[in-house]
CSV table of N, CA and C in Angstrom, one decimal:
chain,number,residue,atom,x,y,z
A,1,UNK,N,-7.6,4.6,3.9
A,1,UNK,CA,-8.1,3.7,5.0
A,1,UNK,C,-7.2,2.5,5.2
A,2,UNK,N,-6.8,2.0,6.5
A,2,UNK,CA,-6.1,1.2,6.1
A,2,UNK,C,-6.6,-0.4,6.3
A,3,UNK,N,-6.2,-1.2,6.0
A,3,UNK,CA,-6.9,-2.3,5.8
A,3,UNK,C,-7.0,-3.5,6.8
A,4,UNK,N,-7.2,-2.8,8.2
A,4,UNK,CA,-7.7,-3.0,9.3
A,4,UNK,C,-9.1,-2.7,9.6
A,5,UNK,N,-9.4,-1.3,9.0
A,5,UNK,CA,-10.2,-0.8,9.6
A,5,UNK,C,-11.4,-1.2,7.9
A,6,UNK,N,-10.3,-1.2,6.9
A,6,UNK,CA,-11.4,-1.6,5.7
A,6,UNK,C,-12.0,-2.9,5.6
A,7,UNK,N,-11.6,-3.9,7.2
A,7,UNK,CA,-12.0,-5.3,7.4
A,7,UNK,C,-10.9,-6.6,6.7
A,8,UNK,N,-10.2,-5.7,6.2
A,8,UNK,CA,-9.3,-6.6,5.7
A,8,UNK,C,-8.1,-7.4,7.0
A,9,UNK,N,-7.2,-8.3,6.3
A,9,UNK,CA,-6.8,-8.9,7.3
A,9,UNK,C,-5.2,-8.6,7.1
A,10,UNK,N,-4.1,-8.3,8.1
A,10,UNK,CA,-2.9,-8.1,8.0
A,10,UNK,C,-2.5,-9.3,8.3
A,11,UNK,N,-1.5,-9.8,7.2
A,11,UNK,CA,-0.7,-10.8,7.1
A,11,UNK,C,1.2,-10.7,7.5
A,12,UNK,N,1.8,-11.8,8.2
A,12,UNK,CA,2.8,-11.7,8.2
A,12,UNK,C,3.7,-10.7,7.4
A,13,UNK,N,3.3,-11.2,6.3
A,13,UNK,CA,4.4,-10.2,5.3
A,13,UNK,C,4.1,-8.6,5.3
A,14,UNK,N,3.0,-8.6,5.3
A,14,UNK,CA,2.2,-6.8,5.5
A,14,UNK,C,3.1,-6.7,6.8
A,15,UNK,N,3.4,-7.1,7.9
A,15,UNK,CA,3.7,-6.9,9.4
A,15,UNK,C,5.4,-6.3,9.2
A,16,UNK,N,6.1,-7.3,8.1
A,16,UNK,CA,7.4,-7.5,8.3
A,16,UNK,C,7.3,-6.3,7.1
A,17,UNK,N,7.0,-5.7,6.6
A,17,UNK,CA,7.4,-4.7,5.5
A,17,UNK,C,7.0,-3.3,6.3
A,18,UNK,N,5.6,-3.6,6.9
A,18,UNK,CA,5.8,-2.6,8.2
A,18,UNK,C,7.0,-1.9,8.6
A,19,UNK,N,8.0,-3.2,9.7
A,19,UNK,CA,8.7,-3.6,10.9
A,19,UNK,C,9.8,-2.7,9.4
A,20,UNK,N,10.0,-3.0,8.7
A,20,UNK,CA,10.8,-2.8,8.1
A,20,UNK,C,11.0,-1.2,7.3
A,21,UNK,N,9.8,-0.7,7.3
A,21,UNK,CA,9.8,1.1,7.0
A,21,UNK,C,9.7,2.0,8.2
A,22,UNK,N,9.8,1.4,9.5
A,22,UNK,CA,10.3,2.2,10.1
A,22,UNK,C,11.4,2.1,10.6
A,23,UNK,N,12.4,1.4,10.0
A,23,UNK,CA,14.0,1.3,10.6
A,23,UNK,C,14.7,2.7,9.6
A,24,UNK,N,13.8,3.4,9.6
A,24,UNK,CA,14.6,4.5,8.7
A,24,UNK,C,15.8,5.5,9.7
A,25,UNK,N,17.0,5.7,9.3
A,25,UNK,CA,17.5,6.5,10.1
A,25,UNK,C,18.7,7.2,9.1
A,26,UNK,N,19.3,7.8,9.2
A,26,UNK,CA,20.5,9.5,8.8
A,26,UNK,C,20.8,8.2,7.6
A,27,UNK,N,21.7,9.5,6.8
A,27,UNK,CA,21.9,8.8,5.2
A,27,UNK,C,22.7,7.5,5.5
A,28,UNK,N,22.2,6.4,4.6
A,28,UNK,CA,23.4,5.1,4.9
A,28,UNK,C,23.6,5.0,2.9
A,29,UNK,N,24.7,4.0,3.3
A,29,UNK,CA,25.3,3.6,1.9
A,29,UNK,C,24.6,2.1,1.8
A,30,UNK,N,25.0,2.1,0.5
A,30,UNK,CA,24.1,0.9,-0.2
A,30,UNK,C,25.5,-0.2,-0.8
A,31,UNK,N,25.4,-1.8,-1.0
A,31,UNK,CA,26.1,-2.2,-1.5
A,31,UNK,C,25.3,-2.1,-3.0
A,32,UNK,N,26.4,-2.0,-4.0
A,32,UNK,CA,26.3,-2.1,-5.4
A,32,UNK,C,26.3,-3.3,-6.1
A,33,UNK,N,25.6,-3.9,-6.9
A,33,UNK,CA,25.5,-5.6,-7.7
A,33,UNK,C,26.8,-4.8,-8.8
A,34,UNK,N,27.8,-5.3,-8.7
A,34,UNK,CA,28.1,-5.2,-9.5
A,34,UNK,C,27.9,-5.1,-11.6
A,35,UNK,N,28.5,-4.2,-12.2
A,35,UNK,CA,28.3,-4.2,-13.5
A,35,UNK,C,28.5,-5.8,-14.1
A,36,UNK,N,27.4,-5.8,-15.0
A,36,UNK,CA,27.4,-6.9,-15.8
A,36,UNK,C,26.8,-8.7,-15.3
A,37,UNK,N,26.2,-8.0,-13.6
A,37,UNK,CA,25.1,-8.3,-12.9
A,37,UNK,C,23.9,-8.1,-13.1
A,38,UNK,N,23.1,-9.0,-12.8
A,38,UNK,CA,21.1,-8.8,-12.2
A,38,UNK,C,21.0,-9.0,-10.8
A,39,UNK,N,20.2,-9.0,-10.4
A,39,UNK,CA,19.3,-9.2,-8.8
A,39,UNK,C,18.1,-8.9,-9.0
A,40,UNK,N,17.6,-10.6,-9.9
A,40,UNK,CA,16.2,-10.4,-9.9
A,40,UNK,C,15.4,-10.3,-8.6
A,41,UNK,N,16.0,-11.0,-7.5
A,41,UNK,CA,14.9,-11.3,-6.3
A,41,UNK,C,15.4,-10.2,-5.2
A,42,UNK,N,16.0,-8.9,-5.2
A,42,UNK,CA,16.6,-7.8,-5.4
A,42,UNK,C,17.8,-8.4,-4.6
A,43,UNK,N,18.3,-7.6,-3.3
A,43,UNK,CA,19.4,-7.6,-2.7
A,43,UNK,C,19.0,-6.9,-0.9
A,44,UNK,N,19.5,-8.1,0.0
A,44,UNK,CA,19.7,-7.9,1.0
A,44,UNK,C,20.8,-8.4,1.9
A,45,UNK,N,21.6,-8.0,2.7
A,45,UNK,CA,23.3,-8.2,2.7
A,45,UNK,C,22.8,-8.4,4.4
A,46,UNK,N,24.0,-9.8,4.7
A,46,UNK,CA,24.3,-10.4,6.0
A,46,UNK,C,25.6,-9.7,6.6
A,47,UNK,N,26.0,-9.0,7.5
A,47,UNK,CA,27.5,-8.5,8.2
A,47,UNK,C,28.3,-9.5,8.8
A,48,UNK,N,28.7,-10.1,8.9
A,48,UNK,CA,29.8,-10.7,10.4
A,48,UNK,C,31.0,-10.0,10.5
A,49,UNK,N,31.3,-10.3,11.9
A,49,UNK,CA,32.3,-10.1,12.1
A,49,UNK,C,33.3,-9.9,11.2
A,50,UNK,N,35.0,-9.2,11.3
A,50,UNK,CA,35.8,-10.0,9.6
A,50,UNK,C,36.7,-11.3,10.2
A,51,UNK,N,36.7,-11.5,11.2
A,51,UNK,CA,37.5,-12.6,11.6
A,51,UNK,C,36.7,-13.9,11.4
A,52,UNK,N,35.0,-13.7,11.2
A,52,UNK,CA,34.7,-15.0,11.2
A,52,UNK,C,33.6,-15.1,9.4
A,53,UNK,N,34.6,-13.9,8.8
A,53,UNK,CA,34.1,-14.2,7.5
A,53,UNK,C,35.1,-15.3,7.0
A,54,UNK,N,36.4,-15.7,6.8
A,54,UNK,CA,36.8,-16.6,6.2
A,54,UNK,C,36.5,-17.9,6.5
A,55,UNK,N,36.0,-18.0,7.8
A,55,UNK,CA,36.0,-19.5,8.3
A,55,UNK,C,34.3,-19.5,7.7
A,56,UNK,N,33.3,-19.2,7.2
A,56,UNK,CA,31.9,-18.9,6.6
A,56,UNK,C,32.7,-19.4,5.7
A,57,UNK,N,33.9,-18.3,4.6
A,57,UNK,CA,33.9,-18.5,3.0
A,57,UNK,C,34.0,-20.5,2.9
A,58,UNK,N,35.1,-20.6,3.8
A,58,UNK,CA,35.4,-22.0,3.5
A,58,UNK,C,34.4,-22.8,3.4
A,59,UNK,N,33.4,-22.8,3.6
A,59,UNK,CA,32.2,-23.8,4.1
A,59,UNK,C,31.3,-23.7,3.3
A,60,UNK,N,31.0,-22.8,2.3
A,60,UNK,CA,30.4,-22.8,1.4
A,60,UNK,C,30.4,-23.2,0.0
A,61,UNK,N,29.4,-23.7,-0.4
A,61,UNK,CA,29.6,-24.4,-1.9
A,61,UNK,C,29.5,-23.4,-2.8
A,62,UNK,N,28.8,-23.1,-2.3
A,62,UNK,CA,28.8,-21.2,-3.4
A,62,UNK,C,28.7,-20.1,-2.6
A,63,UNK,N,29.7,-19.2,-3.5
A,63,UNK,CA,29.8,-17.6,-2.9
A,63,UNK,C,29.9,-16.8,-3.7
A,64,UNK,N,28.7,-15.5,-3.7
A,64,UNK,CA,28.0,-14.4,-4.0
A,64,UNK,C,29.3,-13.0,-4.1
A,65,UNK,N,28.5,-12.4,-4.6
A,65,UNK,CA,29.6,-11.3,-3.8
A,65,UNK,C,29.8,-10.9,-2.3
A,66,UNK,N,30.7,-10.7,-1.6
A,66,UNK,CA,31.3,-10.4,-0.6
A,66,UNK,C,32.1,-9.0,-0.8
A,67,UNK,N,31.6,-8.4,0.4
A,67,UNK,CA,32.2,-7.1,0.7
A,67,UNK,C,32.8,-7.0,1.8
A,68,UNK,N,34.0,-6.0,2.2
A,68,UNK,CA,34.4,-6.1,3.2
A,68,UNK,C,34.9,-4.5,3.7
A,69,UNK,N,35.0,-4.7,5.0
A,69,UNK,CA,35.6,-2.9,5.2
A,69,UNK,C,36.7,-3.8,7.1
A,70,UNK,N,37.1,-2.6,7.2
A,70,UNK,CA,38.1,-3.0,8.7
A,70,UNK,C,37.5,-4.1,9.1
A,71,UNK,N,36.4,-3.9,9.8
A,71,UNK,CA,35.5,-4.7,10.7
A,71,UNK,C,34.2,-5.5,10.1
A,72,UNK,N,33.9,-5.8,9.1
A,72,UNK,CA,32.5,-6.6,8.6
A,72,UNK,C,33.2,-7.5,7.1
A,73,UNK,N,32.3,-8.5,7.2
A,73,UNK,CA,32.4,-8.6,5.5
A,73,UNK,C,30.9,-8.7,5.3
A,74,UNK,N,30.2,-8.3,4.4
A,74,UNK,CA,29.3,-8.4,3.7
A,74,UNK,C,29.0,-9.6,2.6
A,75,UNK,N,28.2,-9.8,2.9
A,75,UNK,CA,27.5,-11.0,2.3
A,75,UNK,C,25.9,-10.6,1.5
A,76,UNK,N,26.0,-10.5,0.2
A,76,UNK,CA,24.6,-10.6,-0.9
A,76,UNK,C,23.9,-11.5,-0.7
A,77,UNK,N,22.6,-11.3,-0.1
A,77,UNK,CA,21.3,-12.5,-0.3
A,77,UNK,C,20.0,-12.2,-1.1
A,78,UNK,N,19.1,-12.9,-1.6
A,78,UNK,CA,18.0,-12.3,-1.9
A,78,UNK,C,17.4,-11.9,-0.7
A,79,UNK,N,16.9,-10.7,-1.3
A,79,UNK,CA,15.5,-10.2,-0.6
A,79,UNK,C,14.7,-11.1,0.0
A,80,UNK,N,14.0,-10.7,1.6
A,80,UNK,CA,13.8,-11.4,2.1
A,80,UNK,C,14.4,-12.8,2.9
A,81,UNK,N,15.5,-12.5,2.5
A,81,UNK,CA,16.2,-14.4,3.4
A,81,UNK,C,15.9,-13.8,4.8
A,82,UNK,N,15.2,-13.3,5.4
A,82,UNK,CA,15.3,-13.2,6.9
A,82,UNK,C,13.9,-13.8,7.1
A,83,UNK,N,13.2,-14.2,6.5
A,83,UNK,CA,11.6,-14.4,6.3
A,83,UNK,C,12.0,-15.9,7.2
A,84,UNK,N,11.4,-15.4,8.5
A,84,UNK,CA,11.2,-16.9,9.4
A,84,UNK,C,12.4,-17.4,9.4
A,85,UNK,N,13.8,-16.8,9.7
A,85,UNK,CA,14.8,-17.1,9.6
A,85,UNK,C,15.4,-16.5,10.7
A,86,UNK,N,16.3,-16.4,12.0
A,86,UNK,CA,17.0,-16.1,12.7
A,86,UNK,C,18.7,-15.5,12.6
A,87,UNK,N,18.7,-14.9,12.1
A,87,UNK,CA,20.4,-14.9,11.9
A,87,UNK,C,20.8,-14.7,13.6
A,88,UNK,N,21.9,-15.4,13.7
A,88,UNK,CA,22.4,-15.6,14.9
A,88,UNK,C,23.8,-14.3,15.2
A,89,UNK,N,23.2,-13.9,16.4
A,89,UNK,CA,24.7,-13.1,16.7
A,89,UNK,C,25.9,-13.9,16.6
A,90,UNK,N,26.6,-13.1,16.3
A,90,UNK,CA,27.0,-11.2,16.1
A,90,UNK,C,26.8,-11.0,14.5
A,91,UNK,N,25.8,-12.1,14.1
A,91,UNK,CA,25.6,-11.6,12.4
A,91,UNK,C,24.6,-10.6,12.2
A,92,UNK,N,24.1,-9.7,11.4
A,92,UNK,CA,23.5,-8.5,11.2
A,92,UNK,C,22.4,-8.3,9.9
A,93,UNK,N,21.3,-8.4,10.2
A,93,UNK,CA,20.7,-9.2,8.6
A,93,UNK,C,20.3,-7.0,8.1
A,94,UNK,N,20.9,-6.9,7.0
A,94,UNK,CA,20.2,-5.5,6.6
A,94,UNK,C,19.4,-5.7,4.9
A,95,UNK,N,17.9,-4.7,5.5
A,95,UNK,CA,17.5,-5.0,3.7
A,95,UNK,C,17.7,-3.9,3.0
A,96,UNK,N,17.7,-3.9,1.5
A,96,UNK,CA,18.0,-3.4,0.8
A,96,UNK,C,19.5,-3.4,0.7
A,97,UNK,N,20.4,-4.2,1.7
A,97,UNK,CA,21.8,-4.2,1.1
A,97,UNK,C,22.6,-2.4,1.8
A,98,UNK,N,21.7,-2.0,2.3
A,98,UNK,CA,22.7,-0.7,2.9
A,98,UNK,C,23.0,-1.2,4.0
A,99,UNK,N,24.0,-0.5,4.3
A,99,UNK,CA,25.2,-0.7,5.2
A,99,UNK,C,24.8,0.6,5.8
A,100,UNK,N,24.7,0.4,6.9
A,100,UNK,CA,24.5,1.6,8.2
A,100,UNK,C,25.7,1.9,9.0
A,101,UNK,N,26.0,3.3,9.4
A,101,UNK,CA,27.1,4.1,9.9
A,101,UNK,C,28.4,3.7,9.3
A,102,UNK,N,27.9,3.5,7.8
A,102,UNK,CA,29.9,3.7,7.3
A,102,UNK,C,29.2,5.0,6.5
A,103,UNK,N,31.0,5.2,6.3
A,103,UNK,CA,31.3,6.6,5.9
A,103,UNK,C,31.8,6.2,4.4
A,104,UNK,N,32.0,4.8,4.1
A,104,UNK,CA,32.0,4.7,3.0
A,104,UNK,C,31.7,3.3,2.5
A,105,UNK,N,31.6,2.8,1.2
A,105,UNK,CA,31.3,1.7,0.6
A,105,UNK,C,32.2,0.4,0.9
A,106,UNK,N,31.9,-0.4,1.6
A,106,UNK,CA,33.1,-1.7,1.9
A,106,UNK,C,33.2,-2.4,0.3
A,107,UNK,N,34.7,-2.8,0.2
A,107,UNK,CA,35.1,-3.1,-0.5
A,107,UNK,C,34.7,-4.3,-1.1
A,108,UNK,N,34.7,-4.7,-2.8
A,108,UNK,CA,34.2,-6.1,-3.2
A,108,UNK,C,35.6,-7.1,-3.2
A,109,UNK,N,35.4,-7.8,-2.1
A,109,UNK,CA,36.5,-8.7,-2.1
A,109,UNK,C,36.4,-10.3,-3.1
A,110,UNK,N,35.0,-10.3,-3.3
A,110,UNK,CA,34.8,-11.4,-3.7
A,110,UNK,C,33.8,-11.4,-5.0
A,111,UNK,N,33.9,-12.0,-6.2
A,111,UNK,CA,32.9,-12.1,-7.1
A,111,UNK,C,32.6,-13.1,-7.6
A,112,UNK,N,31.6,-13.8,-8.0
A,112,UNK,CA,30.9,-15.0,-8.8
A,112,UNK,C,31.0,-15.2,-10.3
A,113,UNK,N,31.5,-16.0,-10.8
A,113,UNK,CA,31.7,-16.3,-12.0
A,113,UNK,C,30.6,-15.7,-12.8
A,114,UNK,N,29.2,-16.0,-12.0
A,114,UNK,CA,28.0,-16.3,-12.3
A,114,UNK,C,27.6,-14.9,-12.6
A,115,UNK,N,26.3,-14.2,-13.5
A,115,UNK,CA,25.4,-13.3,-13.6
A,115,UNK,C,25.0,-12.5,-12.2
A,116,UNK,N,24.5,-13.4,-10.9
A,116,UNK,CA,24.2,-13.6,-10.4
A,116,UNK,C,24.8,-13.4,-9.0
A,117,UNK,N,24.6,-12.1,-8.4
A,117,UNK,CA,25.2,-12.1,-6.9
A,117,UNK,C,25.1,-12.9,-5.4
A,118,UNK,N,24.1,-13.4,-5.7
A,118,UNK,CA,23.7,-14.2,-4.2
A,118,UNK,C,24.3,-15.3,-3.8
A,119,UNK,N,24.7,-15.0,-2.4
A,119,UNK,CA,25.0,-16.3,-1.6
A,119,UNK,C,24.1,-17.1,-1.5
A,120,UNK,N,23.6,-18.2,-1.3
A,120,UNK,CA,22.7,-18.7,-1.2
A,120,UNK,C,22.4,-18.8,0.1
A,121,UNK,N,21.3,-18.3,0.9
A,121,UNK,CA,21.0,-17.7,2.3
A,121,UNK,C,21.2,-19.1,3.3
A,122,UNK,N,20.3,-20.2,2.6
A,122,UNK,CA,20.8,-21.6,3.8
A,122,UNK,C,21.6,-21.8,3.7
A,123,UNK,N,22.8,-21.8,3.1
A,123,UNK,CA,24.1,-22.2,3.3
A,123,UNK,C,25.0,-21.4,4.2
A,124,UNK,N,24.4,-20.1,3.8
A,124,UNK,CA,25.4,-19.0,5.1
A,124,UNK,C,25.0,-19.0,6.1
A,125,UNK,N,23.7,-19.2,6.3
A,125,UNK,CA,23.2,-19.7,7.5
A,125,UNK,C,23.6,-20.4,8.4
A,126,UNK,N,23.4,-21.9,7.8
A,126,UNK,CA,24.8,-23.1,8.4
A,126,UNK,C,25.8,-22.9,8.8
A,127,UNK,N,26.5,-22.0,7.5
A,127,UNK,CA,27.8,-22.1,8.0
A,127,UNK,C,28.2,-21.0,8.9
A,128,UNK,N,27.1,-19.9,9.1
A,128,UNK,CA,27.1,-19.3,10.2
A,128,UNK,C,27.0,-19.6,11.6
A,129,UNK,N,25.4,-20.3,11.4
A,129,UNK,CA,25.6,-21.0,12.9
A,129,UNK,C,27.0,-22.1,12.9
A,130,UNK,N,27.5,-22.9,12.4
A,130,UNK,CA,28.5,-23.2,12.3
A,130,UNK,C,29.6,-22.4,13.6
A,131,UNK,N,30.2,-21.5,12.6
A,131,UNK,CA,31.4,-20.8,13.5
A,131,UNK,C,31.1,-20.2,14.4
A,132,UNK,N,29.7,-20.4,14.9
A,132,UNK,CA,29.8,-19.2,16.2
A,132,UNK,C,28.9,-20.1,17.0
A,133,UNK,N,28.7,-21.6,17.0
A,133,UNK,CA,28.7,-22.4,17.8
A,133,UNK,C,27.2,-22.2,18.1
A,134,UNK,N,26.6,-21.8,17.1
A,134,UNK,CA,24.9,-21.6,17.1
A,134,UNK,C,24.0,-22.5,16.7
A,135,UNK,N,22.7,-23.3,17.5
A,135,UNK,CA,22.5,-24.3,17.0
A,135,UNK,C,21.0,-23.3,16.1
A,136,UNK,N,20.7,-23.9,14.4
A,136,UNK,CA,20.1,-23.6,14.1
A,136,UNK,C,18.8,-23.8,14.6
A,137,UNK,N,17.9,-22.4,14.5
A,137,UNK,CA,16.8,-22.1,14.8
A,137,UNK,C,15.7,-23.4,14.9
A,138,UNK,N,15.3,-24.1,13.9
A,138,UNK,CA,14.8,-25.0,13.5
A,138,UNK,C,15.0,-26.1,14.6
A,139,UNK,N,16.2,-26.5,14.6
A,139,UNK,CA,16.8,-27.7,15.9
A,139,UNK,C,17.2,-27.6,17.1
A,140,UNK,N,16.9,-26.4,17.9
A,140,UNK,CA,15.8,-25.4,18.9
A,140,UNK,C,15.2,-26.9,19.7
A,141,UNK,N,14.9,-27.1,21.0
A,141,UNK,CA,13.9,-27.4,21.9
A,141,UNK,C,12.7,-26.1,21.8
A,142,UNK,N,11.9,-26.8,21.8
A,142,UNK,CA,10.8,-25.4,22.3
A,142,UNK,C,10.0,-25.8,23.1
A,143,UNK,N,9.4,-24.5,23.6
A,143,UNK,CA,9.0,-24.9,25.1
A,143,UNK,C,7.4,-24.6,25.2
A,144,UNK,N,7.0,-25.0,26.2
A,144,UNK,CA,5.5,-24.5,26.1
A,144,UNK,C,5.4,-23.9,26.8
């Protein structure tokens, strides 16, 4: 029964985990935490462009693992950083960290001293809206 009909109440997060089992489509590849890593709060990976991954690296106080292939670099977030969050085009928010329509695993260009793979999501954020001249979600006019 599901818990509409059991009188229960669907909450944002029930909606977005929804929204999110039916983006299923043909086999994709996964990025890997590397050996001698955790991901306690698991792993979900941001895309850009690759031309506007370096001008991101620079801007950050900390950097996660990064992946890259011809055309993307990949960026490691916790799970969930899209929660009431906007990533701004041409960035690409994927959960679980798979990478859709490659044929193979983009390469680890980048690693963290640290245990710990994650970018820290507001900072890529910034420095995302940053280079692509995007004003963060938040600092938005809104309209009635």
């Amino acid at each position: 029964m599901s818990p509409a009909r059991a009188g229960g109440v669907l909450n944002l997060d029930t909606l977005v985990r929804v929204r999110r089992g039916l983006r299923t489509s043909g086999p994709a590849l996964r990025l890997l935490v590397p050996d001698g890593m955790t991901a306690p709060l698991g792993c979900d990976a941001v895309a850009v462009p690759a031309h506007v991954g370096p001008l991101i690296m620079s801007r950050l106080p900390r950097v996660g693992c990064v992946y890259a292939d011809g055309t993307h670099w990949w960026w490691l977030v916790p799970s969930d950083s899209d929660h009431a969050l906007e990533w701004p085009a041409p960035a690409r928010y994927v959960t679980g960290a798979v990478v859709p329509d490659l044929l193979e695993v983009p390469d680890l260009i980048h690693r963290p001293d640290s245990t710990l793979p994650y970018t820290p999501p507001i900072p890529l954020y910034l420095a995302l809206c940053r280079a692509t001249g995007t004003a963060p979600a938040w600092s938005r006019p809104v309209s009635a």
